[in-house]
Amino acid sequence: MPVPPEQGMKKELKRQQYLDLYYHMRLNRAVEDMMVKLFRQNKIVGGLYSSLGQEAISVGTAYALEKKDWLAPMIRNIGALLVKGVRPRDIFMQHMAKYDSPTKGKDGTSHFGDLDDLHIVSPISMLGDLIPVMTGVAMAGRYLGQKIVTMTWIGDGGSSTGVFHEGLNFAATQKAPFVLILENNLWAYSTPVRKQVPLENLADRAKAYGIDSYIVDGNDAVAVYSVAKEAVDRARAGEGPILIEAKSFRRMGHAQHDPAEYVPKEMRAYWEARDPIALYERFLSSEKLLDAKSKKEVEDKIDSLLAVEREFAENSPMPPPELAETGVYCTGDGCHKIRAKWERPIAEVTPPRSSVKAVWTVPGFGSGKASDGANAPIHFGDTHAPQHRVGNDTKSANGGKPAAKMAAKAAPKKTVKTAGASRKARR
Amino acid sequence: MPKANGAGPNGSASDGTQVTFLEAIKQAMFEEMERDPAVILMGEDVGVYGGAFKTSEGLLERFGWERVIDTPISESAIIGAACGMSYCGLRPICEMQFIDFIVCAFNQITNFVAKGHYLWNAPAPMVIRGPSGGGVHGGPFHSANPEMYFVHTPGLKVIYPSTPYDAKGLLKAAVRDNNPVLFFEHKFLYRRIKGEVPAGDYTVPIGKAVVRREGKHLTIISYAAMMHTSLEAADALAKEGIEAEVIDLRTLLPLDEETILNSVKKTNKCLVVHEDTRTGGIAGEIAAILFEKAFHDLDGPLVRVASLDTPVPYAPTLEEHFLPNAKKVFSAAKELARY
């Protein structure tokens, strides 16, 4: 059975950061618990997907982003939405198809976004499509001088799509400031990861794109955050896209209707004993960051918040039928004013500055030159090479040893050992 | 191949210069990129090489690497990235090297790009353009007319012009539109027709058809290269005393019902000519509109002249048999005129 590397939680964050991570993981789980209740009361119109056991990934990765950064969630990333500032009521109402929901009942689940304020792109059900889209957002952000990073998630199953490859390869050729979180939860609906991908570590795929990658224990909130923060910082610094494989387990079925009886009992038991919130609480207690009183405070805060949010959601009406006819097209500036937010001088990208004589030519193949005046190679417009050479190897959470070495070392046991890890005996 | 029947939208003369269809498209991109730094071009070989048909020649030198982006051979990535850029307020133009390859990005276009505004209020101002159509012996994978896949997709706009004037004006309108617009360029027209375009900035409204030739005995509705074929047939019909009115649709989605209905209510007969294959072509939609809204005005059946329901064959003898031509249009129109 594939198991993640254990980094062992380390105390290197600020107190408030630890508590933020905790709060959002608890909120993530509480929101989903409440939706299970709503589902059983037939108040949720369509399917309900669970991220139980994967909260540390959604929360830890999204927490590494800044306000100006962009993210696009997948179906099991409600935690990421909460961290980015989405209100629980919006998530409830999306699932309940209410008129006040972000899509006014036109779509459900986490299929909603917010271009202007929260910088969230809505997913669609077809897996992998967000990868080129978030690459495009990253390229646009760079072009406009915004210094943003974009992030999206994909599952082990979704990593088999063609657009995963097209998107990640394009991001790599463009050195787009983009971080892709590959949540390896071992199951794509009923198909185990081994039947989808003949690789021990899905992070190895990064090598094919010439980009860096990390492997992290997806049930370790601190490790997830630390890795994500490092990746986001590197992407922002211009090192190009980075792939993070977070190893975890999908505790529920594909959706509520699926009892997931195809999952071996031992596998489930192993991962249930590694519940990310329970692990984190133990760590916080040992570090004296959380006690019974402060834990109760968090629970009360969440309870009272969700009571209000749920009431609002339940009181929202269903959309009027004729709404179905509206909104297919943007009708012009009165509907949406399209405006690029420039944070660099426009003169840098407008002629005559970009109207420069070619510095190289290939007979019959036109000519070109970078607009910054540097002698541009054929493959990267104005992207500057990083100061130091970046390897293409997978790294551990702490920027440690390349995975190639780790994998070689650990090959007989088919596990990956990472820097500072204290490995425990496993079945 | 006759010359385009006048440069202006209604055959009006203009004081501009004569340019080819291809040059008109290039001018539109150049001028839009000059006007607005939010406009960028992305596609396979559009930069250094200037595009497979040289439609973007010179743009890289003028606008630089950040705005003229050579991509890997990844249509889904091109469309997806353009969609992401449009969410940030840019107005990307994506070139499909041949429009046949647009289906490689079918999911990205129909599910992601087209549905965003309806579902979550996210406009995607982007243009997807590329060379389409047959008659140049390109074979089954370089001759397609895939417009109807997309006409059936709410959220998209679909343009298929026939003259340099319209190509330039409609492409500029497409770049400025807040919706995803598919812009089909019939490659048979690229260097075979010339027309006048005005010196200054102008646009042609999306969603408006135009009457290319006035007549009273029947209406011929067409677009793109077949518009020229239809005009040629109309000339021949006129010699036999049949005055055909020829409508150039220019935009297929949204379809200009008003122009179609006005003409058919006058002539009472309708022939639709398209190079797209017969089944599921725009003629079927036009027939439905006429039956719904002009049933009592019709004096004869709606007649279709379209390509065969086969892939586009390669050999010239086969392709010529596959495609509509002026003779086929002439015979069908003559038959229809007898009602």
CSV table of C-alpha atoms in Angstrom, one decimal, chain A residues 70 103 106-107 112-115 120-122 124 126 129-130 132-133 135-137 139-140 143-144 163 166-167 169-170 173-174 323-330 332-333 335-336 338-342 344 346 349-352 354-356 360 364-371 376-378 381-382, chain B residues 33-34 36-40 42 47-50 54 60-67 69-91 104 107-108 111-112 114-115 117-125 153-157 177-180 253-254:
chain,number,residue,atom,x,y,z
A,70,TRP,CA,-5.7,33.2,-8.0
A,103,THR,CA,-24.4,31.0,-9.7
A,106,LYS,CA,-27.4,27.6,-12.5
A,107,ASP,CA,-24.7,25.3,-11.2
A,112,PHE,CA,-18.5,29.0,-8.9
A,113,GLY,CA,-16.0,31.7,-9.0
A,114,ASP,CA,-15.2,35.4,-8.4
A,115,LEU,CA,-13.1,37.2,-10.9
A,120,ILE,CA,-11.4,32.3,-7.9
A,121,VAL,CA,-12.0,30.5,-11.2
A,122,SER,CA,-14.9,28.1,-11.3
A,124,ILE,CA,-16.1,22.4,-14.6
A,126,MET,CA,-14.2,17.7,-16.9
A,129,ASP,CA,-9.3,21.7,-17.9
A,130,LEU,CA,-8.3,24.2,-15.1
A,132,PRO,CA,-4.3,25.4,-19.0
A,133,VAL,CA,-6.8,28.0,-17.8
A,135,THR,CA,-1.7,28.8,-16.8
A,136,GLY,CA,-3.4,31.5,-18.8
A,137,VAL,CA,-4.3,33.5,-15.7
A,139,MET,CA,0.6,34.4,-18.0
A,140,ALA,CA,-1.8,37.3,-18.0
A,143,TYR,CA,2.1,40.2,-18.7
A,144,LEU,CA,0.2,42.8,-16.6
A,163,VAL,CA,-5.4,18.3,-21.0
A,166,GLU,CA,-1.1,19.9,-22.5
A,167,GLY,CA,-1.6,22.3,-19.8
A,169,ASN,CA,3.6,21.3,-20.6
A,170,PHE,CA,2.5,24.7,-21.8
A,173,THR,CA,7.4,26.2,-21.7
A,174,GLN,CA,6.1,29.5,-20.6
A,323,LEU,CA,-33.9,33.0,-15.0
A,324,ALA,CA,-33.0,29.9,-17.0
A,325,GLU,CA,-33.3,32.1,-20.2
A,326,THR,CA,-30.9,34.8,-19.1
A,327,GLY,CA,-27.2,35.3,-19.1
A,328,VAL,CA,-25.9,33.2,-22.0
A,329,TYR,CA,-24.1,36.2,-23.5
A,330,CYS,CA,-22.4,39.2,-22.1
A,332,GLY,CA,-21.7,44.7,-23.4
A,333,ASP,CA,-20.1,47.2,-21.1
A,335,CYS,CA,-23.1,43.8,-18.3
A,336,HIS,CA,-19.3,43.6,-17.8
A,338,ILE,CA,-13.6,44.2,-19.4
A,339,ARG,CA,-10.6,45.9,-17.9
A,340,ALA,CA,-7.1,44.7,-17.5
A,341,LYS,CA,-5.4,45.8,-14.3
A,342,TRP,CA,-2.0,47.0,-15.4
A,344,ARG,CA,3.5,47.9,-15.3
A,346,ILE,CA,1.8,50.0,-20.9
A,349,VAL,CA,4.4,46.3,-24.4
A,350,THR,CA,3.3,48.8,-27.0
A,351,PRO,CA,5.1,49.9,-30.1
A,352,PRO,CA,7.5,51.5,-30.7
A,354,SER,CA,8.4,46.6,-28.7
A,355,SER,CA,9.0,47.5,-32.3
A,356,VAL,CA,12.6,46.5,-32.4
A,360,TRP,CA,18.5,37.0,-35.3
A,364,GLY,CA,12.6,31.9,-44.6
A,365,PHE,CA,11.5,31.8,-40.9
A,366,GLY,CA,10.8,35.4,-40.1
A,367,SER,CA,12.6,37.1,-37.3
A,368,GLY,CA,12.2,38.2,-33.7
A,369,LYS,CA,13.6,39.8,-30.7
A,370,ALA,CA,12.6,40.1,-27.0
A,371,SER,CA,11.0,43.4,-26.3
A,376,ALA,CA,16.1,36.2,-26.9
A,377,PRO,CA,16.4,32.5,-27.5
A,378,ILE,CA,13.7,31.0,-29.6
A,381,GLY,CA,10.0,35.5,-25.0
A,382,ASP,CA,10.8,37.8,-22.2
B,33,MET,CA,-3.1,45.0,-31.3
B,34,GLU,CA,-1.9,48.5,-32.0
B,36,ASP,CA,-5.3,47.9,-27.4
B,37,PRO,CA,-2.3,46.3,-25.5
B,38,ALA,CA,-4.8,43.8,-24.0
B,39,VAL,CA,-5.0,42.1,-27.4
B,40,ILE,CA,-2.5,39.3,-27.8
B,42,MET,CA,-1.4,33.0,-29.5
B,47,GLY,CA,5.3,34.2,-34.2
B,48,VAL,CA,8.7,33.6,-35.8
B,49,TYR,CA,7.1,31.9,-38.8
B,50,GLY,CA,4.2,34.3,-39.1
B,54,LYS,CA,1.5,34.1,-43.1
B,60,LEU,CA,6.0,39.5,-33.7
B,61,GLU,CA,8.5,42.1,-34.8
B,62,ARG,CA,6.0,44.8,-34.1
B,63,PHE,CA,4.5,43.7,-30.8
B,64,GLY,CA,7.2,41.5,-29.2
B,65,TRP,CA,7.3,38.1,-27.6
B,66,GLU,CA,4.9,38.8,-24.8
B,67,ARG,CA,2.1,39.5,-27.2
B,69,ILE,CA,3.1,33.7,-28.5
B,70,ASP,CA,4.3,30.6,-30.2
B,71,THR,CA,2.7,27.6,-28.5
B,72,PRO,CA,3.3,23.9,-28.3
B,73,ILE,CA,0.9,21.8,-30.5
B,74,SER,CA,-1.7,21.8,-27.8
B,75,GLU,CA,-5.0,23.2,-28.9
B,76,SER,CA,-6.7,22.6,-25.5
B,77,ALA,CA,-3.9,24.4,-23.8
B,78,ILE,CA,-4.1,27.3,-26.3
B,79,ILE,CA,-7.9,27.7,-25.7
B,80,GLY,CA,-7.6,27.1,-22.0
B,81,ALA,CA,-4.8,29.6,-21.5
B,82,ALA,CA,-6.6,32.2,-23.6
B,83,CYS,CA,-9.7,31.7,-21.5
B,84,GLY,CA,-7.6,32.3,-18.3
B,85,MET,CA,-6.2,35.4,-19.9
B,86,SER,CA,-9.6,36.7,-20.8
B,87,TYR,CA,-10.6,36.4,-17.2
B,88,CYS,CA,-7.8,38.9,-16.4
B,89,GLY,CA,-9.1,41.5,-18.8
B,90,LEU,CA,-7.0,40.5,-21.8
B,91,ARG,CA,-8.5,39.9,-25.2
B,104,CYS,CA,-9.0,18.9,-30.3
B,107,ASN,CA,-14.3,20.3,-24.6
B,108,GLN,CA,-12.4,23.4,-23.6
B,111,ASN,CA,-17.7,23.3,-21.8
B,112,PHE,CA,-15.4,25.8,-20.3
B,114,ALA,CA,-18.9,28.9,-23.7
B,115,LYS,CA,-20.7,28.2,-20.4
B,117,HIS,CA,-20.9,33.6,-18.5
B,118,TYR,CA,-24.2,31.8,-18.1
B,119,LEU,CA,-23.1,29.7,-15.1
B,120,TRP,CA,-20.9,32.0,-13.0
B,121,ASN,CA,-21.0,35.4,-14.7
B,122,ALA,CA,-17.5,35.2,-16.2
B,123,PRO,CA,-17.2,36.8,-19.6
B,124,ALA,CA,-14.5,35.4,-21.8
B,125,PRO,CA,-13.7,38.0,-24.4
B,153,THR,CA,-23.3,25.7,-28.5
B,154,PRO,CA,-25.0,28.5,-26.6
B,155,GLY,CA,-22.5,31.1,-25.4
B,156,LEU,CA,-20.5,31.2,-28.5
B,157,LYS,CA,-20.7,33.6,-31.5
B,177,ASP,CA,-16.9,41.7,-28.3
B,178,ASN,CA,-17.1,40.6,-24.6
B,179,ASN,CA,-18.0,37.0,-25.6
B,180,PRO,CA,-16.0,34.1,-27.1
B,253,LEU,CA,-24.6,32.6,-34.5
B,254,PRO,CA,-26.6,34.6,-33.7
